[in-house]
Amino acid sequence: MDKRAALVREFRNHFPERGDPGLCRAPGRINLIGEHTDYNGLPVLPMTLDREIRIAFAPRDDGLVRMHSVLPAYRPAEFRNGPDIPPSPTGAWENYGKAAVQCLNRRFQPRQFPGLDMLVDGDIPSAAGLSSSSALVVACALAYLRALGKRLGPDISRLELAARLAEGEHYVGTQGGGMDQAIILLGGEGVACKIDFFPLRVEPVPLPDDHVFVGCHSLVQARKTGEALHRYNAGPVLCRLIRALVERQAQRDFGEEVTIDRLGDLWQGHLCLTDAEVESLFERTFATETLTLEEAARALDLEPSEIRRRWLGDLREPEGGFRLRARARHLLTENRRVEHARDALLARDPESFGALMDESHRSCADDYEISCPELDTLVEVTRRAGARGARLTGAGFGGYTVNLVPRARYEEFARRVEEEYYCLQRSEPPSDNGRLHIFAARAGAAAGYME
Ligand code: GLA
């Protein structure tokens, strides 16, 4: 039985009183390069996967939203639709559905809030950096658009939906950027996409024929809504402080009227600085490797409590202060690497692309501090096994690495990684990933309806 028929049958088991459901799907993604840049308004280069979240759905007219999953780990949940939907406790899976519904309510301001029955299925490994959560949000949004009587395209463009859902997903507690929703809605078969933000722009870049991007799981679970939520959010939170400090320095250098909303503004708009100019601005802003809260407060003429109130919240200050200079350096160099990586893909130059991936991993690990020992070991193993470049992918702290491997050497590569990494690990691949700990990525179709 094909996947659609199986999903329809399951839908009827879960919701026997309902008629024929609509069907929609949203793919996962793997990011080739450009990590933690998106929320700073700097580019990324991901591709879709041929693994996806699928939803069978039927609108209701009583405002009740019911979410069931074929996976037993996700317990049935329901909530009442309305102008303000209170979130369930952090980590509850229905929050992704609530995020989508609330976001589209804000956009379409319905006079009556429709309900929806949804049955969710999928084969994207979760907590692994492949964006199963944003795929769920996007798929829920497509289902709910139907309940609102709206059409993707005529009533809301893919670009607008992606930008809105990026913001809308903050509902679940993570302060991510817009990469995932954009590639899920605007990526496609056979291509990676270079994505720029504010405003959202997407440029398809053909994938090579003679090389494959291979995902390898570190076997460390990286739940973005679990313990990793705070570690993930430290990225956006510290970037807000970096932005404020850089803006202050730019005002001293270029005039008090200068404002920057995000670090990406430095390269655009009226400032339009070159890489070298941004580098020297960062050097002036961060004269030392670390900055204590007290020092940051002095630089900004504010009380430390005000810095916490505006930007840092309760983020713990590490002994010796925050390593802001290294974080800023990652953003500067990663921005450059994404541009070069796009050029290398277009020029069919796997060697340069691989070297950029290696540099990116080092920068993510040393400067942005989002790696872990298992990811570091795994990229060493995969390089020895024949990858031309290897790096962590996604939010970090575990999950998958992405590796550029000559197609003809894939089997040999997989065998060696099996021997030199997986056979030596104590933990098993997570049971919900279909033992998909090594896979050659294929760019699947963007999210849409399955009719
Ligand atoms: C998560 C977020 C993205 C992005 C990546 C890191 O996937 O959802 O917006 O910040 O982490 O590059």
Short mmCIF file of C-alpha atoms and ligand atoms in Angstrom, two decimals:
data_model
loop_
_atom_site.label_atom_id
_atom_site.label_comp_id
_atom_site.label_asym_id
_atom_site.label_seq_id
_atom_site.Cartn_x
_atom_site.Cartn_y
_atom_site.Cartn_z
CA MET A 1 0.00 0.00 0.00
CA ASP A 2 1.41 3.43 -0.80
CA LYS A 3 2.08 5.96 1.93
CA ARG A 4 -1.00 8.02 1.10
CA ALA A 5 -3.43 5.11 1.24
CA ALA A 6 -1.88 3.92 4.50
CA LEU A 7 -2.24 7.36 6.04
CA VAL A 8 -5.88 7.68 4.94
CA ARG A 9 -6.67 4.27 6.43
CA GLU A 10 -5.01 5.22 9.72
CA PHE A 11 -6.91 8.52 9.73
CA ARG A 12 -10.18 6.61 9.50
CA ASN A 13 -9.09 4.40 12.43
CA HIS A 14 -8.28 7.43 14.57
CA PHE A 15 -11.25 9.55 13.55
CA PRO A 16 -13.94 7.03 12.43
CA GLU A 17 -16.70 9.65 12.30
CA ARG A 18 -14.84 11.79 9.72
CA GLY A 19 -14.98 11.50 5.92
CA ASP A 20 -12.11 11.54 3.44
CA PRO A 21 -9.18 13.60 4.73
CA GLY A 22 -7.00 16.09 2.84
CA LEU A 23 -3.29 15.24 2.73
CA CYS A 24 -0.23 17.42 2.99
CA ARG A 25 3.49 16.94 3.54
CA ALA A 26 6.64 18.87 4.48
CA PRO A 27 10.22 17.60 4.04
CA GLY A 28 13.11 17.71 6.51
CA ARG A 29 16.30 19.49 5.56
CA ILE A 30 20.05 19.18 5.90
CA ASN A 31 22.12 22.33 6.10
CA LEU A 32 25.28 22.20 3.99
CA ILE A 33 26.86 25.34 5.42
CA GLY A 34 25.93 28.54 7.28
CA GLU A 35 25.20 27.71 10.91
CA HIS A 36 23.54 30.08 13.39
CA THR A 37 23.79 32.83 10.81
CA ASP A 38 20.10 33.05 9.86
CA TYR A 39 18.82 34.88 12.95
CA ASN A 40 21.52 37.48 12.37
CA GLY A 41 20.24 38.15 8.87
CA LEU A 42 23.18 36.30 7.28
CA PRO A 43 22.83 33.61 4.60
CA VAL A 44 22.62 29.80 4.76
CA LEU A 45 22.89 26.99 2.19
CA PRO A 46 20.60 24.03 3.01
CA MET A 47 18.80 21.40 0.90
CA THR A 48 15.52 19.54 1.44
CA LEU A 49 15.50 15.79 2.21
CA ASP A 50 13.32 13.06 0.74
CA ARG A 51 12.07 12.32 4.26
CA GLU A 52 9.01 14.16 5.43
CA ILE A 53 6.15 14.79 7.84
CA ARG A 54 2.78 13.81 6.37
CA ILE A 55 -0.58 14.86 7.73
CA ALA A 56 -4.07 13.61 6.95
CA PHE A 57 -6.57 16.25 8.05
CA ALA A 58 -10.21 17.24 8.09
CA PRO A 59 -11.52 20.68 9.19
CA ARG A 60 -14.15 20.93 11.94
CA ASP A 61 -16.53 23.77 12.60
CA ASP A 62 -16.49 23.66 16.42
CA GLY A 63 -13.04 25.23 17.06
CA LEU A 64 -11.52 22.04 18.47
CA VAL A 65 -8.08 21.04 17.15
CA ARG A 66 -7.19 17.37 17.67
CA MET A 67 -3.69 16.07 16.93
CA HIS A 68 -2.95 12.36 16.76
CA SER A 69 0.18 10.62 15.56
CA VAL A 70 0.80 7.14 14.20
CA LEU A 71 3.99 7.15 16.31
CA PRO A 72 3.14 5.99 19.84
CA ALA A 73 5.70 8.38 21.36
CA TYR A 74 3.38 11.28 20.50
CA ARG A 75 0.24 11.01 22.64
CA PRO A 76 -3.09 12.34 21.33
CA ALA A 77 -3.55 16.02 22.20
CA GLU A 78 -6.28 18.58 21.66
CA PHE A 79 -6.78 22.28 22.18
CA ARG A 80 -9.38 24.92 21.64
CA ASN A 81 -8.71 27.42 18.85
CA GLY A 82 -9.12 31.09 19.69
CA PRO A 83 -7.49 34.53 19.56
CA ASP A 84 -4.83 33.58 22.14
CA ILE A 85 -3.88 29.95 22.45
CA PRO A 86 -1.97 29.23 25.68
CA PRO A 87 1.08 27.00 25.12
CA SER A 88 1.30 23.54 26.67
CA PRO A 89 4.40 22.85 28.83
CA THR A 90 7.73 23.22 27.00
CA GLY A 91 8.50 20.16 24.90
CA ALA A 92 4.84 19.12 24.37
CA TRP A 93 4.47 18.17 20.70
CA GLU A 94 1.10 19.89 20.25
CA ASN A 95 2.90 23.22 20.72
CA TYR A 96 4.08 22.91 17.09
CA GLY A 97 0.46 22.68 15.95
CA LYS A 98 -0.52 25.57 18.22
CA ALA A 99 2.35 27.65 16.81
CA ALA A 100 1.10 27.15 13.24
CA VAL A 101 -2.55 27.86 14.09
CA GLN A 102 -1.79 30.97 16.14
CA CYS A 103 0.52 32.31 13.43
CA LEU A 104 -2.11 31.96 10.69
CA ASN A 105 -4.81 33.40 12.95
CA ARG A 106 -2.68 36.52 13.37
CA ARG A 107 -2.34 36.75 9.59
CA PHE A 108 -5.95 36.07 8.56
CA GLN A 109 -7.86 37.31 11.64
CA PRO A 110 -10.76 34.87 11.22
CA ARG A 111 -14.08 35.92 12.74
CA GLN A 112 -14.78 32.32 13.71
CA PHE A 113 -11.91 30.08 14.70
CA PRO A 114 -12.16 26.78 12.83
CA GLY A 115 -11.15 23.41 14.26
CA LEU A 116 -9.20 20.57 12.68
CA ASP A 117 -8.53 16.85 13.07
CA MET A 118 -4.97 15.88 12.14
CA LEU A 119 -3.20 12.55 11.96
CA VAL A 120 0.57 12.98 11.73
CA ASP A 121 3.04 10.48 10.30
CA GLY A 122 6.64 10.94 9.27
CA ASP A 123 10.09 9.51 8.79
CA ILE A 124 12.45 12.40 9.63
CA PRO A 125 14.74 11.44 12.52
CA SER A 126 13.83 13.71 15.43
CA ALA A 127 16.16 15.65 17.76
CA ALA A 128 18.88 15.21 15.15
CA GLY A 129 19.36 18.59 13.45
CA LEU A 130 17.26 17.66 10.39
CA SER A 131 14.39 19.99 11.23
CA SER A 132 11.63 17.52 11.95
CA SER A 133 10.04 20.17 14.18
CA SER A 134 9.82 22.91 11.54
CA ALA A 135 8.53 20.31 9.06
CA LEU A 136 5.76 19.59 11.56
CA VAL A 137 4.95 23.29 11.93
CA VAL A 138 4.85 23.80 8.15
CA ALA A 139 2.69 20.72 7.58
CA CYS A 140 0.27 21.81 10.34
CA ALA A 141 0.12 25.25 8.74
CA LEU A 142 -0.79 23.76 5.34
CA ALA A 143 -3.55 21.70 6.96
CA TYR A 144 -4.88 24.69 8.90
CA LEU A 145 -4.85 26.93 5.79
CA ARG A 146 -7.52 24.59 4.38
CA ALA A 147 -9.58 24.90 7.56
CA LEU A 148 -9.41 28.68 7.11
CA GLY A 149 -10.55 28.28 3.51
CA LYS A 150 -7.30 29.84 2.24
CA ARG A 151 -5.06 28.69 -0.58
CA LEU A 152 -1.28 28.52 -0.66
CA GLY A 153 -0.32 30.80 -3.55
CA PRO A 154 -3.35 33.03 -4.15
CA ASP A 155 -3.99 33.88 -0.48
CA ILE A 156 -0.49 33.63 0.97
CA SER A 157 2.73 33.14 -0.98
CA ARG A 158 5.32 30.55 -0.01
CA LEU A 159 7.76 33.36 0.78
CA GLU A 160 5.33 35.08 3.10
CA LEU A 161 4.30 31.84 4.79
CA ALA A 162 7.96 30.88 5.37
CA ALA A 163 8.81 34.28 6.87
CA ARG A 164 5.73 34.26 9.10
CA LEU A 165 6.22 30.70 10.33
CA ALA A 166 9.86 31.46 11.22
CA GLU A 167 8.55 34.08 13.63
CA GLY A 168 5.53 31.94 14.55
CA GLU A 169 7.69 29.01 15.67
CA HIS A 170 9.14 31.16 18.48
CA TYR A 171 5.89 30.18 20.21
CA VAL A 172 7.50 26.84 21.19
CA GLY A 173 10.30 28.61 23.06
CA THR A 174 13.23 28.41 20.63
CA GLN A 175 14.36 31.70 19.14
CA GLY A 176 15.45 30.27 15.78
CA GLY A 177 15.95 32.04 12.48
CA GLY A 178 14.20 31.46 9.17
CA MET A 179 16.31 28.82 7.44
CA ASP A 180 14.19 25.77 8.12
CA GLN A 181 10.77 27.09 7.14
CA ALA A 182 12.28 28.69 4.01
CA ILE A 183 14.00 25.60 2.63
CA ILE A 184 11.02 23.40 3.54
CA LEU A 185 8.63 25.65 1.60
CA LEU A 186 10.93 26.87 -1.17
CA GLY A 187 13.56 24.16 -1.74
CA GLY A 188 13.18 21.46 -4.36
CA GLU A 189 14.43 18.36 -6.12
CA GLY A 190 18.06 18.33 -7.22
CA VAL A 191 18.98 21.67 -5.66
CA ALA A 192 20.37 23.26 -2.55
CA CYS A 193 19.28 26.86 -1.91
CA LYS A 194 21.25 29.87 -0.86
CA ILE A 195 18.84 31.75 1.38
CA ASP A 196 19.12 35.38 2.45
CA PHE A 197 16.88 37.00 5.05
CA PHE A 198 15.11 40.26 5.83
CA PRO A 199 13.70 40.23 3.22
CA LEU A 200 13.66 36.50 2.47
CA ARG A 201 15.30 35.59 -0.85
CA VAL A 202 15.97 32.09 -2.19
CA GLU A 203 18.42 31.15 -4.93
CA PRO A 204 18.43 27.51 -6.11
CA VAL A 205 21.92 26.09 -6.68
CA PRO A 206 22.24 22.73 -8.52
CA LEU A 207 23.69 19.85 -6.52
CA PRO A 208 26.65 17.94 -7.99
CA ASP A 209 26.06 14.64 -9.87
CA ASP A 210 29.33 13.01 -8.95
CA HIS A 211 29.23 13.72 -5.19
CA VAL A 212 26.66 13.12 -2.49
CA PHE A 213 26.02 14.87 0.79
CA VAL A 214 25.89 12.14 3.41
CA GLY A 215 24.25 12.50 6.82
CA CYS A 216 25.90 10.60 9.70
CA HIS A 217 24.27 10.59 13.15
CA SER A 218 26.56 11.21 16.13
CA LEU A 219 24.08 9.17 18.20
CA VAL A 220 23.78 12.12 20.59
CA GLN A 221 20.17 13.31 20.80
CA ALA A 222 19.86 17.09 20.51
CA ARG A 223 16.34 18.00 21.55
CA LYS A 224 15.87 21.66 20.78
CA THR A 225 13.00 21.90 23.22
CA GLY A 226 14.65 19.81 25.93
CA GLU A 227 17.88 20.57 27.71
CA ALA A 228 19.37 21.88 24.45
CA LEU A 229 16.77 24.70 24.32
CA HIS A 230 18.81 26.91 26.62
CA ARG A 231 22.03 26.06 24.86
CA TYR A 232 20.44 26.84 21.49
CA ASN A 233 18.90 30.10 22.70
CA ALA A 234 22.28 31.23 24.10
CA GLY A 235 23.17 31.80 20.42
CA PRO A 236 20.41 34.32 19.58
CA VAL A 237 20.59 35.86 23.08
CA LEU A 238 24.33 36.57 22.93
CA CYS A 239 23.98 37.82 19.36
CA ARG A 240 21.59 40.49 20.63
CA LEU A 241 24.25 41.72 23.02
CA ILE A 242 26.87 41.56 20.26
CA ARG A 243 24.53 43.60 18.04
CA ALA A 244 24.11 46.27 20.71
CA LEU A 245 27.85 46.53 21.31
CA VAL A 246 28.66 46.67 17.60
CA GLU A 247 25.96 49.31 17.05
CA ARG A 248 27.47 51.44 19.82
CA GLN A 249 30.92 51.18 18.22
CA ALA A 250 29.48 51.95 14.75
CA GLN A 251 27.85 55.09 16.21
CA ARG A 252 31.24 56.21 17.52
CA ASP A 253 32.84 55.50 14.13
CA PHE A 254 30.17 56.64 11.69
CA GLY A 255 27.82 58.93 13.59
CA GLU A 256 25.22 58.75 16.37
CA GLU A 257 22.36 58.27 13.91
CA VAL A 258 23.58 54.78 12.87
CA THR A 259 21.29 51.92 13.90
CA ILE A 260 21.52 48.24 13.09
CA ASP A 261 18.64 45.83 13.69
CA ARG A 262 20.77 42.76 13.06
CA LEU A 263 24.43 42.12 12.36
CA GLY A 264 23.58 41.40 8.71
CA ASP A 265 22.67 45.10 8.32
CA LEU A 266 26.38 45.94 8.47
CA TRP A 267 26.88 44.53 4.98
CA GLN A 268 23.68 46.03 3.57
CA GLY A 269 21.63 49.21 3.54
CA HIS A 270 23.26 52.54 4.09
CA LEU A 271 26.36 51.16 5.82
CA CYS A 272 27.25 48.61 3.14
CA LEU A 273 30.57 47.70 4.77
CA THR A 274 33.06 45.33 3.17
CA ASP A 275 34.20 42.18 4.99
CA ALA A 276 37.46 43.90 5.92
CA GLU A 277 35.59 46.89 7.33
CA VAL A 278 33.29 44.65 9.39
CA GLU A 279 36.32 42.75 10.65
CA SER A 280 38.00 45.92 11.80
CA LEU A 281 34.75 47.17 13.39
CA PHE A 282 34.53 43.89 15.34
CA GLU A 283 38.17 44.28 16.42
CA ARG A 284 37.45 47.73 17.79
CA THR A 285 34.26 46.53 19.49
CA PHE A 286 35.82 43.48 21.09
CA ALA A 287 39.35 44.44 22.07
CA THR A 288 39.64 41.42 24.35
CA GLU A 289 38.64 37.79 23.92
CA THR A 290 36.06 37.91 26.74
CA LEU A 291 33.74 40.57 28.11
CA THR A 292 32.18 40.48 31.57
CA LEU A 293 28.66 41.72 32.19
CA GLU A 294 30.15 44.73 34.01
CA GLU A 295 32.39 45.57 31.04
CA ALA A 296 29.52 45.24 28.56
CA ALA A 297 27.42 47.52 30.78
CA ARG A 298 30.16 50.17 30.83
CA ALA A 299 30.56 50.02 27.03
CA LEU A 300 26.84 50.59 26.60
CA ASP A 301 26.39 53.14 29.43
CA LEU A 302 23.80 50.91 31.07
CA GLU A 303 23.38 49.13 34.38
CA PRO A 304 24.14 45.37 34.30
CA SER A 305 20.55 44.75 35.39
CA GLU A 306 19.36 46.67 32.34
CA ILE A 307 21.53 44.50 30.06
CA ARG A 308 19.93 41.41 31.59
CA ARG A 309 16.46 42.89 31.23
CA ARG A 310 16.91 43.91 27.60
CA TRP A 311 18.99 41.07 26.17
CA LEU A 312 20.48 38.40 28.37
CA GLY A 313 17.64 37.33 30.67
CA ASP A 314 18.94 34.74 33.11
CA LEU A 315 21.74 33.45 30.85
CA ARG A 316 24.58 32.41 33.16
CA GLU A 317 27.80 34.42 32.87
CA PRO A 318 30.76 32.07 32.39
CA GLU A 319 33.77 32.57 34.62
CA GLY A 320 35.91 35.29 33.04
CA GLY A 321 33.02 36.64 30.97
CA PHE A 322 31.29 35.96 27.66
CA ARG A 323 33.41 34.96 24.62
CA LEU A 324 31.77 37.50 22.35
CA ARG A 325 34.75 38.17 20.09
CA ALA A 326 34.94 34.53 19.02
CA ARG A 327 31.19 34.43 18.38
CA ALA A 328 31.37 37.54 16.22
CA ARG A 329 34.33 36.02 14.36
CA HIS A 330 32.26 32.92 13.57
CA LEU A 331 29.51 35.06 12.05
CA LEU A 332 31.97 37.05 9.96
CA THR A 333 33.84 34.01 8.63
CA GLU A 334 30.73 31.81 8.21
CA ASN A 335 29.05 34.53 6.15
CA ARG A 336 32.05 34.56 3.83
CA ARG A 337 32.12 30.76 3.67
CA VAL A 338 28.47 30.56 2.58
CA GLU A 339 29.14 32.94 -0.32
CA HIS A 340 32.22 30.96 -1.36
CA ALA A 341 30.42 27.64 -0.93
CA ARG A 342 27.66 28.75 -3.29
CA ASP A 343 30.31 29.76 -5.84
CA ALA A 344 32.08 26.42 -5.40
CA LEU A 345 28.83 24.50 -6.02
CA LEU A 346 28.15 26.53 -9.15
CA ALA A 347 31.74 26.00 -10.34
CA ARG A 348 31.46 22.24 -9.64
CA ASP A 349 34.47 22.46 -7.35
CA PRO A 350 34.02 19.84 -4.60
CA GLU A 351 37.51 20.35 -3.25
CA SER A 352 36.89 23.98 -2.32
CA PHE A 353 33.42 23.13 -1.01
CA GLY A 354 34.88 20.42 1.23
CA ALA A 355 37.57 22.73 2.58
CA LEU A 356 34.88 25.29 3.49
CA MET A 357 32.89 22.61 5.32
CA ASP A 358 35.98 21.67 7.36
CA GLU A 359 36.61 25.31 8.26
CA SER A 360 32.97 25.75 9.18
CA HIS A 361 33.09 22.82 11.58
CA ARG A 362 36.18 24.23 13.28
CA SER A 363 34.54 27.62 13.60
CA CYS A 364 31.28 26.11 14.96
CA ALA A 365 33.27 24.11 17.51
CA ASP A 366 35.95 26.58 18.59
CA ASP A 367 34.32 29.98 18.10
CA TYR A 368 30.58 29.36 18.42
CA GLU A 369 30.84 26.41 20.84
CA ILE A 370 27.99 24.32 19.45
CA SER A 371 29.83 21.05 18.94
CA CYS A 372 30.39 18.14 21.34
CA PRO A 373 33.11 15.45 21.59
CA GLU A 374 31.09 12.89 19.60
CA LEU A 375 30.52 15.29 16.69
CA ASP A 376 34.23 16.20 16.69
CA THR A 377 35.25 12.54 16.63
CA LEU A 378 32.72 11.72 13.93
CA VAL A 379 33.95 14.41 11.53
CA GLU A 380 37.51 13.12 11.97
CA VAL A 381 36.37 9.58 11.23
CA THR A 382 34.34 10.57 8.17
CA ARG A 383 37.22 12.57 6.73
CA ARG A 384 39.53 9.57 7.16
CA ALA A 385 36.84 7.44 5.52
CA GLY A 386 36.93 9.55 2.36
CA ALA A 387 34.77 12.64 2.93
CA ARG A 388 36.10 15.73 1.17
CA GLY A 389 34.64 17.89 3.89
CA ALA A 390 32.64 17.25 7.06
CA ARG A 391 30.81 19.38 9.58
CA LEU A 392 28.04 19.33 12.14
CA THR A 393 24.69 20.38 10.73
CA GLY A 394 21.74 22.22 12.26
CA ALA A 395 21.57 23.63 15.76
CA GLY A 396 24.49 21.52 17.04
CA PHE A 397 25.10 19.82 20.43
CA GLY A 398 24.56 16.41 18.81
CA GLY A 399 22.51 15.10 15.92
CA TYR A 400 23.93 14.64 12.43
CA THR A 401 27.07 15.64 10.58
CA VAL A 402 26.96 16.40 6.85
CA ASN A 403 29.76 14.97 4.69
CA LEU A 404 30.68 15.52 1.06
CA VAL A 405 31.55 12.14 -0.47
CA PRO A 406 32.40 11.14 -4.07
CA ARG A 407 29.39 9.14 -5.24
CA ALA A 408 31.50 6.25 -6.46
CA ARG A 409 33.03 5.87 -2.99
CA TYR A 410 29.83 5.99 -0.95
CA GLU A 411 29.64 2.26 -0.09
CA GLU A 412 33.27 2.14 0.97
CA PHE A 413 32.77 5.34 3.01
CA ALA A 414 29.72 3.94 4.81
CA ARG A 415 31.51 0.68 5.62
CA ARG A 416 34.48 2.48 7.14
CA VAL A 417 32.36 4.86 9.20
CA GLU A 418 30.38 1.86 10.44
CA GLU A 419 33.59 0.17 11.57
CA GLU A 420 35.42 3.18 12.92
CA TYR A 421 32.55 5.01 14.61
CA TYR A 422 29.33 3.06 15.09
CA CYS A 423 30.95 -0.24 16.11
CA LEU A 424 32.84 1.62 18.86
CA GLN A 425 29.83 3.48 20.29
CA ARG A 426 27.92 2.20 23.25
CA SER A 427 24.59 3.79 22.34
CA GLU A 428 22.29 2.47 19.66
CA PRO A 429 20.85 4.72 16.95
CA PRO A 430 17.58 6.19 18.31
CA SER A 431 14.71 3.80 17.60
CA ASP A 432 12.56 6.37 15.80
CA ASN A 433 15.11 7.08 13.10
CA GLY A 434 14.57 3.84 11.22
CA ARG A 435 18.25 3.02 11.83
CA LEU A 436 19.03 5.75 9.42
CA HIS A 437 22.34 6.62 10.97
CA ILE A 438 24.08 6.94 7.59
CA PHE A 439 22.20 8.13 4.52
CA ALA A 440 22.97 9.76 1.17
CA ALA A 441 20.79 12.89 1.09
CA ARG A 442 18.41 13.37 -1.85
CA ALA A 443 16.72 16.73 -2.23
CA GLY A 444 12.97 16.09 -2.18
CA ALA A 445 10.08 18.30 -3.30
CA ALA A 446 9.13 21.36 -1.24
CA ALA A 447 6.17 21.16 1.15
CA GLY A 448 2.71 20.97 -0.40
CA TYR A 449 -0.56 19.07 -0.69
CA MET A 450 -0.64 15.45 -1.84
CA GLU A 451 -3.63 15.56 -4.14
C1 GLA B 1 17.99 25.56 14.06
C2 GLA B 1 17.15 26.79 13.82
C3 GLA B 1 17.61 27.51 12.57
C4 GLA B 1 19.11 27.77 12.60
C5 GLA B 1 19.87 26.50 12.95
C6 GLA B 1 21.34 26.74 13.14
O1 GLA B 1 17.75 24.62 13.06
O2 GLA B 1 15.79 26.45 13.69
O3 GLA B 1 16.89 28.69 12.40
O4 GLA B 1 19.41 28.81 13.48
O5 GLA B 1 19.37 25.90 14.13
O6 GLA B 1 21.93 27.15 11.96
#
